[in-house]
Amino acid sequence: MGPFTSSGTLIDYAIIEYAGQGAGPALTIDESVLDNSVTITNTTIRYCDGIPVVNGTPGSLFADFSGNTVENNQGKFSMTVGARVVGSIKTSNAFESAISIPGGDIESDTVWSAQSTHLVINGIVLVAGPTTVAKLTIQSPNTLQFAKGTYLFI
């Protein structure tokens, strides 16, 4: 398990190297962290053992995730984030490998900005809340790749 972040965390112009243990992530944003309270900007994450960044499902939205480079890591994906969290990842990042989405609910209007890699859907993504109507906008040129048995339910 990698180090956990807490509310109000700011990582800016950092280089994170060789983090994680075995298949564990280099950086884990804990599910209890409040929305819009973690900022990771202008940071390079490389040479890590597992998936570099994991934001728990349903996960907390990033206050800002932009200008980052995620490269040369051993994990299959650059990040694993819940469906709702993808909307808080800005377009100015450079990802060497795909972003994994283990599923989740999108209960309010959300935009999946164009990313430098494809998005792999590894669980069911529901666009609607129990009592709300939600809209998901997927910007071009995003590519969605679905694992067997998964789908987008609108």
JSON list of C-alpha atoms in Angstrom, two decimals:
[
{"chain": "A", "resi": 1, "resn": "MET", "atom": "CA", "xyz": [0.00, 0.00, 0.00]},
{"chain": "A", "resi": 2, "resn": "GLY", "atom": "CA", "xyz": [1.34, 3.43, -0.91]},
{"chain": "A", "resi": 3, "resn": "PRO", "atom": "CA", "xyz": [1.26, 6.59, 1.17]},
{"chain": "A", "resi": 4, "resn": "PHE", "atom": "CA", "xyz": [-2.18, 8.12, 1.71]},
{"chain": "A", "resi": 5, "resn": "THR", "atom": "CA", "xyz": [-3.06, 11.74, 1.09]},
{"chain": "A", "resi": 6, "resn": "SER", "atom": "CA", "xyz": [-5.29, 13.83, 3.30]},
{"chain": "A", "resi": 7, "resn": "SER", "atom": "CA", "xyz": [-7.52, 16.84, 2.76]},
{"chain": "A", "resi": 8, "resn": "GLY", "atom": "CA", "xyz": [-5.70, 19.98, 1.72]},
{"chain": "A", "resi": 9, "resn": "THR", "atom": "CA", "xyz": [-2.73, 18.12, 0.23]},
{"chain": "A", "resi": 10, "resn": "LEU", "atom": "CA", "xyz": [-0.78, 20.03, -2.43]},
{"chain": "A", "resi": 11, "resn": "ILE", "atom": "CA", "xyz": [1.90, 18.37, -4.54]},
{"chain": "A", "resi": 12, "resn": "ASP", "atom": "CA", "xyz": [3.37, 20.84, -7.03]},
{"chain": "A", "resi": 13, "resn": "TYR", "atom": "CA", "xyz": [6.55, 20.65, -9.12]},
{"chain": "A", "resi": 14, "resn": "ALA", "atom": "CA", "xyz": [7.61, 17.39, -7.47]},
{"chain": "A", "resi": 15, "resn": "ILE", "atom": "CA", "xyz": [9.32, 14.30, -8.80]},
{"chain": "A", "resi": 16, "resn": "ILE", "atom": "CA", "xyz": [8.04, 11.04, -7.32]},
{"chain": "A", "resi": 17, "resn": "GLU", "atom": "CA", "xyz": [10.29, 8.07, -8.14]},
{"chain": "A", "resi": 18, "resn": "TYR", "atom": "CA", "xyz": [10.54, 4.41, -7.11]},
{"chain": "A", "resi": 19, "resn": "ALA", "atom": "CA", "xyz": [7.48, 4.60, -4.87]},
{"chain": "A", "resi": 20, "resn": "GLY", "atom": "CA", "xyz": [5.06, 1.80, -4.02]},
{"chain": "A", "resi": 21, "resn": "GLN", "atom": "CA", "xyz": [5.67, -1.67, -2.66]},
{"chain": "A", "resi": 22, "resn": "GLY", "atom": "CA", "xyz": [5.25, -4.59, -5.02]},
{"chain": "A", "resi": 23, "resn": "ALA", "atom": "CA", "xyz": [2.00, -3.98, -6.87]},
{"chain": "A", "resi": 24, "resn": "GLY", "atom": "CA", "xyz": [0.97, -1.24, -4.40]},
{"chain": "A", "resi": 25, "resn": "PRO", "atom": "CA", "xyz": [0.36, 2.30, -5.66]},
{"chain": "A", "resi": 26, "resn": "ALA", "atom": "CA", "xyz": [2.84, 5.13, -5.29]},
{"chain": "A", "resi": 27, "resn": "LEU", "atom": "CA", "xyz": [0.08, 7.49, -4.14]},
{"chain": "A", "resi": 28, "resn": "THR", "atom": "CA", "xyz": [-3.39, 6.66, -2.79]},
{"chain": "A", "resi": 29, "resn": "ILE", "atom": "CA", "xyz": [-6.08, 9.26, -2.27]},
{"chain": "A", "resi": 30, "resn": "ASP", "atom": "CA", "xyz": [-8.18, 7.83, 0.54]},
{"chain": "A", "resi": 31, "resn": "GLU", "atom": "CA", "xyz": [-11.96, 7.61, 0.07]},
{"chain": "A", "resi": 32, "resn": "SER", "atom": "CA", "xyz": [-12.54, 9.71, 3.19]},
{"chain": "A", "resi": 33, "resn": "VAL", "atom": "CA", "xyz": [-10.77, 12.74, 1.69]},
{"chain": "A", "resi": 34, "resn": "LEU", "atom": "CA", "xyz": [-13.19, 15.57, 0.92]},
{"chain": "A", "resi": 35, "resn": "ASP", "atom": "CA", "xyz": [-13.96, 16.57, -2.68]},
{"chain": "A", "resi": 36, "resn": "ASN", "atom": "CA", "xyz": [-11.75, 19.21, -4.25]},
{"chain": "A", "resi": 37, "resn": "SER", "atom": "CA", "xyz": [-9.15, 19.10, -1.50]},
{"chain": "A", "resi": 38, "resn": "VAL", "atom": "CA", "xyz": [-6.19, 17.35, -3.20]},
{"chain": "A", "resi": 39, "resn": "THR", "atom": "CA", "xyz": [-4.08, 19.17, -5.81]},
{"chain": "A", "resi": 40, "resn": "ILE", "atom": "CA", "xyz": [-1.38, 17.45, -7.85]},
{"chain": "A", "resi": 41, "resn": "THR", "atom": "CA", "xyz": [0.16, 19.71, -10.48]},
{"chain": "A", "resi": 42, "resn": "ASN", "atom": "CA", "xyz": [3.32, 19.89, -12.60]},
{"chain": "A", "resi": 43, "resn": "THR", "atom": "CA", "xyz": [4.58, 16.66, -11.07]},
{"chain": "A", "resi": 44, "resn": "THR", "atom": "CA", "xyz": [6.43, 13.72, -12.62]},
{"chain": "A", "resi": 45, "resn": "ILE", "atom": "CA", "xyz": [5.64, 10.24, -11.32]},
{"chain": "A", "resi": 46, "resn": "ARG", "atom": "CA", "xyz": [8.00, 7.56, -12.66]},
{"chain": "A", "resi": 47, "resn": "TYR", "atom": "CA", "xyz": [9.78, 4.27, -11.96]},
{"chain": "A", "resi": 48, "resn": "CYS", "atom": "CA", "xyz": [7.06, 3.12, -9.52]},
{"chain": "A", "resi": 49, "resn": "ASP", "atom": "CA", "xyz": [6.28, -0.56, -8.85]},
{"chain": "A", "resi": 50, "resn": "GLY", "atom": "CA", "xyz": [2.49, -0.51, -9.09]},
{"chain": "A", "resi": 51, "resn": "ILE", "atom": "CA", "xyz": [-0.17, 1.82, -10.47]},
{"chain": "A", "resi": 52, "resn": "PRO", "atom": "CA", "xyz": [1.22, 5.31, -9.77]},
{"chain": "A", "resi": 53, "resn": "VAL", "atom": "CA", "xyz": [-2.00, 7.05, -8.63]},
{"chain": "A", "resi": 54, "resn": "VAL", "atom": "CA", "xyz": [-5.09, 5.42, -7.13]},
{"chain": "A", "resi": 55, "resn": "ASN", "atom": "CA", "xyz": [-8.13, 7.46, -6.13]},
{"chain": "A", "resi": 56, "resn": "GLY", "atom": "CA", "xyz": [-10.58, 5.26, -4.23]},
{"chain": "A", "resi": 57, "resn": "THR", "atom": "CA", "xyz": [-13.99, 4.44, -5.63]},
{"chain": "A", "resi": 58, "resn": "PRO", "atom": "CA", "xyz": [-16.14, 6.48, -5.63]},
{"chain": "A", "resi": 59, "resn": "GLY", "atom": "CA", "xyz": [-13.17, 8.68, -4.87]},
{"chain": "A", "resi": 60, "resn": "SER", "atom": "CA", "xyz": [-12.82, 12.34, -4.19]},
{"chain": "A", "resi": 61, "resn": "LEU", "atom": "CA", "xyz": [-12.64, 14.83, -7.02]},
{"chain": "A", "resi": 62, "resn": "PHE", "atom": "CA", "xyz": [-9.28, 16.49, -7.45]},
{"chain": "A", "resi": 63, "resn": "ALA", "atom": "CA", "xyz": [-9.13, 20.23, -6.79]},
{"chain": "A", "resi": 64, "resn": "ASP", "atom": "CA", "xyz": [-6.60, 20.21, -9.63]},
{"chain": "A", "resi": 65, "resn": "PHE", "atom": "CA", "xyz": [-4.78, 17.42, -11.46]},
{"chain": "A", "resi": 66, "resn": "SER", "atom": "CA", "xyz": [-2.92, 19.06, -14.33]},
{"chain": "A", "resi": 67, "resn": "GLY", "atom": "CA", "xyz": [0.47, 19.46, -15.96]},
{"chain": "A", "resi": 68, "resn": "ASN", "atom": "CA", "xyz": [1.62, 16.06, -14.68]},
{"chain": "A", "resi": 69, "resn": "THR", "atom": "CA", "xyz": [3.71, 13.40, -16.41]},
{"chain": "A", "resi": 70, "resn": "VAL", "atom": "CA", "xyz": [3.18, 9.74, -15.51]},
{"chain": "A", "resi": 71, "resn": "GLU", "atom": "CA", "xyz": [5.76, 7.53, -17.22]},
{"chain": "A", "resi": 72, "resn": "ASN", "atom": "CA", "xyz": [8.08, 4.51, -16.97]},
{"chain": "A", "resi": 73, "resn": "ASN", "atom": "CA", "xyz": [6.08, 2.75, -14.25]},
{"chain": "A", "resi": 74, "resn": "GLN", "atom": "CA", "xyz": [5.61, -0.99, -13.76]},
{"chain": "A", "resi": 75, "resn": "GLY", "atom": "CA", "xyz": [1.83, -0.89, -13.25]},
{"chain": "A", "resi": 76, "resn": "LYS", "atom": "CA", "xyz": [-0.54, -1.69, -16.10]},
{"chain": "A", "resi": 77, "resn": "PHE", "atom": "CA", "xyz": [-2.27, 1.71, -15.80]},
{"chain": "A", "resi": 78, "resn": "SER", "atom": "CA", "xyz": [-1.16, 5.29, -15.20]},
{"chain": "A", "resi": 79, "resn": "MET", "atom": "CA", "xyz": [-4.00, 5.80, -12.71]},
{"chain": "A", "resi": 80, "resn": "THR", "atom": "CA", "xyz": [-7.07, 4.09, -11.30]},
{"chain": "A", "resi": 81, "resn": "VAL", "atom": "CA", "xyz": [-9.93, 6.48, -10.53]},
{"chain": "A", "resi": 82, "resn": "GLY", "atom": "CA", "xyz": [-13.68, 6.21, -10.08]},
{"chain": "A", "resi": 83, "resn": "ALA", "atom": "CA", "xyz": [-15.99, 7.25, -12.92]},
{"chain": "A", "resi": 84, "resn": "ARG", "atom": "CA", "xyz": [-16.89, 10.52, -11.23]},
{"chain": "A", "resi": 85, "resn": "VAL", "atom": "CA", "xyz": [-13.23, 11.40, -10.59]},
{"chain": "A", "resi": 86, "resn": "VAL", "atom": "CA", "xyz": [-12.26, 11.27, -14.30]},
{"chain": "A", "resi": 87, "resn": "GLY", "atom": "CA", "xyz": [-14.11, 14.57, -14.68]},
{"chain": "A", "resi": 88, "resn": "SER", "atom": "CA", "xyz": [-11.61, 16.30, -12.39]},
{"chain": "A", "resi": 89, "resn": "ILE", "atom": "CA", "xyz": [-8.53, 15.30, -14.43]},
{"chain": "A", "resi": 90, "resn": "LYS", "atom": "CA", "xyz": [-7.49, 18.16, -16.70]},
{"chain": "A", "resi": 91, "resn": "THR", "atom": "CA", "xyz": [-6.27, 17.72, -20.30]},
{"chain": "A", "resi": 92, "resn": "SER", "atom": "CA", "xyz": [-2.70, 18.95, -19.80]},
{"chain": "A", "resi": 93, "resn": "ASN", "atom": "CA", "xyz": [-1.31, 15.69, -18.38]},
{"chain": "A", "resi": 94, "resn": "ALA", "atom": "CA", "xyz": [0.96, 13.22, -20.19]},
{"chain": "A", "resi": 95, "resn": "PHE", "atom": "CA", "xyz": [0.08, 9.60, -19.47]},
{"chain": "A", "resi": 96, "resn": "GLU", "atom": "CA", "xyz": [2.22, 6.77, -20.82]},
{"chain": "A", "resi": 97, "resn": "SER", "atom": "CA", "xyz": [-0.45, 4.12, -20.21]},
{"chain": "A", "resi": 98, "resn": "ALA", "atom": "CA", "xyz": [-4.23, 3.98, -19.87]},
{"chain": "A", "resi": 99, "resn": "ILE", "atom": "CA", "xyz": [-6.43, 5.30, -17.08]},
{"chain": "A", "resi": 100, "resn": "SER", "atom": "CA", "xyz": [-8.44, 2.54, -15.39]},
{"chain": "A", "resi": 101, "resn": "ILE", "atom": "CA", "xyz": [-12.01, 3.23, -14.28]},
{"chain": "A", "resi": 102, "resn": "PRO", "atom": "CA", "xyz": [-13.26, 0.46, -11.96]},
{"chain": "A", "resi": 103, "resn": "GLY", "atom": "CA", "xyz": [-16.84, 1.68, -12.42]},
{"chain": "A", "resi": 104, "resn": "GLY", "atom": "CA", "xyz": [-19.00, 3.89, -10.27]},
{"chain": "A", "resi": 105, "resn": "ASP", "atom": "CA", "xyz": [-21.92, 6.27, -10.32]},
{"chain": "A", "resi": 106, "resn": "ILE", "atom": "CA", "xyz": [-22.02, 9.69, -11.95]},
{"chain": "A", "resi": 107, "resn": "GLU", "atom": "CA", "xyz": [-24.84, 11.52, -10.19]},
{"chain": "A", "resi": 108, "resn": "SER", "atom": "CA", "xyz": [-24.29, 15.06, -11.52]},
{"chain": "A", "resi": 109, "resn": "ASP", "atom": "CA", "xyz": [-23.27, 16.58, -14.85]},
{"chain": "A", "resi": 110, "resn": "THR", "atom": "CA", "xyz": [-19.70, 15.50, -15.60]},
{"chain": "A", "resi": 111, "resn": "VAL", "atom": "CA", "xyz": [-17.23, 16.10, -18.44]},
{"chain": "A", "resi": 112, "resn": "TRP", "atom": "CA", "xyz": [-14.53, 13.57, -19.25]},
{"chain": "A", "resi": 113, "resn": "SER", "atom": "CA", "xyz": [-11.94, 15.87, -20.82]},
{"chain": "A", "resi": 114, "resn": "ALA", "atom": "CA", "xyz": [-9.78, 14.66, -23.69]},
{"chain": "A", "resi": 115, "resn": "GLN", "atom": "CA", "xyz": [-6.83, 12.71, -22.30]},
{"chain": "A", "resi": 116, "resn": "SER", "atom": "CA", "xyz": [-3.46, 11.75, -23.79]},
{"chain": "A", "resi": 117, "resn": "THR", "atom": "CA", "xyz": [-4.35, 8.07, -23.34]},
{"chain": "A", "resi": 118, "resn": "HIS", "atom": "CA", "xyz": [-7.39, 5.82, -23.53]},
{"chain": "A", "resi": 119, "resn": "LEU", "atom": "CA", "xyz": [-9.81, 5.11, -20.70]},
{"chain": "A", "resi": 120, "resn": "VAL", "atom": "CA", "xyz": [-10.34, 1.47, -19.71]},
{"chain": "A", "resi": 121, "resn": "ILE", "atom": "CA", "xyz": [-13.73, 0.76, -18.16]},
{"chain": "A", "resi": 122, "resn": "ASN", "atom": "CA", "xyz": [-13.28, -2.15, -15.71]},
{"chain": "A", "resi": 123, "resn": "GLY", "atom": "CA", "xyz": [-16.69, -1.98, -14.05]},
{"chain": "A", "resi": 124, "resn": "ILE", "atom": "CA", "xyz": [-20.22, -0.77, -14.66]},
{"chain": "A", "resi": 125, "resn": "VAL", "atom": "CA", "xyz": [-20.56, 3.02, -14.96]},
{"chain": "A", "resi": 126, "resn": "LEU", "atom": "CA", "xyz": [-24.03, 4.35, -14.08]},
{"chain": "A", "resi": 127, "resn": "VAL", "atom": "CA", "xyz": [-24.89, 7.86, -15.27]},
{"chain": "A", "resi": 128, "resn": "ALA", "atom": "CA", "xyz": [-27.79, 8.85, -13.00]},
{"chain": "A", "resi": 129, "resn": "GLY", "atom": "CA", "xyz": [-28.45, 9.13, -9.33]},
{"chain": "A", "resi": 130, "resn": "PRO", "atom": "CA", "xyz": [-31.25, 7.47, -7.39]},
{"chain": "A", "resi": 131, "resn": "THR", "atom": "CA", "xyz": [-33.34, 10.64, -7.66]},
{"chain": "A", "resi": 132, "resn": "THR", "atom": "CA", "xyz": [-31.36, 12.81, -10.10]},
{"chain": "A", "resi": 133, "resn": "VAL", "atom": "CA", "xyz": [-30.75, 13.16, -13.80]},
{"chain": "A", "resi": 134, "resn": "ALA", "atom": "CA", "xyz": [-27.12, 13.44, -14.86]},
{"chain": "A", "resi": 135, "resn": "LYS", "atom": "CA", "xyz": [-25.34, 14.15, -18.13]},
{"chain": "A", "resi": 136, "resn": "LEU", "atom": "CA", "xyz": [-21.95, 12.71, -19.08]},
{"chain": "A", "resi": 137, "resn": "THR", "atom": "CA", "xyz": [-20.05, 14.52, -21.83]},
{"chain": "A", "resi": 138, "resn": "ILE", "atom": "CA", "xyz": [-17.13, 12.59, -23.30]},
{"chain": "A", "resi": 139, "resn": "GLN", "atom": "CA", "xyz": [-14.85, 14.95, -25.19]},
{"chain": "A", "resi": 140, "resn": "SER", "atom": "CA", "xyz": [-13.15, 14.00, -28.42]},
{"chain": "A", "resi": 141, "resn": "PRO", "atom": "CA", "xyz": [-10.77, 12.27, -29.03]},
{"chain": "A", "resi": 142, "resn": "ASN", "atom": "CA", "xyz": [-11.22, 10.08, -25.91]},
{"chain": "A", "resi": 143, "resn": "THR", "atom": "CA", "xyz": [-11.17, 6.35, -26.59]},
{"chain": "A", "resi": 144, "resn": "LEU", "atom": "CA", "xyz": [-13.12, 4.09, -24.23]},
{"chain": "A", "resi": 145, "resn": "GLN", "atom": "CA", "xyz": [-12.07, 0.46, -23.96]},
{"chain": "A", "resi": 146, "resn": "PHE", "atom": "CA", "xyz": [-14.45, -1.85, -22.06]},
{"chain": "A", "resi": 147, "resn": "ALA", "atom": "CA", "xyz": [-13.39, -4.94, -20.13]},
{"chain": "A", "resi": 148, "resn": "LYS", "atom": "CA", "xyz": [-15.56, -8.02, -20.70]},
{"chain": "A", "resi": 149, "resn": "GLY", "atom": "CA", "xyz": [-18.92, -7.77, -18.94]},
{"chain": "A", "resi": 150, "resn": "THR", "atom": "CA", "xyz": [-18.76, -4.01, -18.33]},
{"chain": "A", "resi": 151, "resn": "TYR", "atom": "CA", "xyz": [-20.83, -1.21, -19.80]},
{"chain": "A", "resi": 152, "resn": "LEU", "atom": "CA", "xyz": [-21.95, 2.39, -19.58]},
{"chain": "A", "resi": 153, "resn": "PHE", "atom": "CA", "xyz": [-25.54, 2.61, -18.29]},
{"chain": "A", "resi": 154, "resn": "ILE", "atom": "CA", "xyz": [-27.23, 5.89, -19.22]}
]
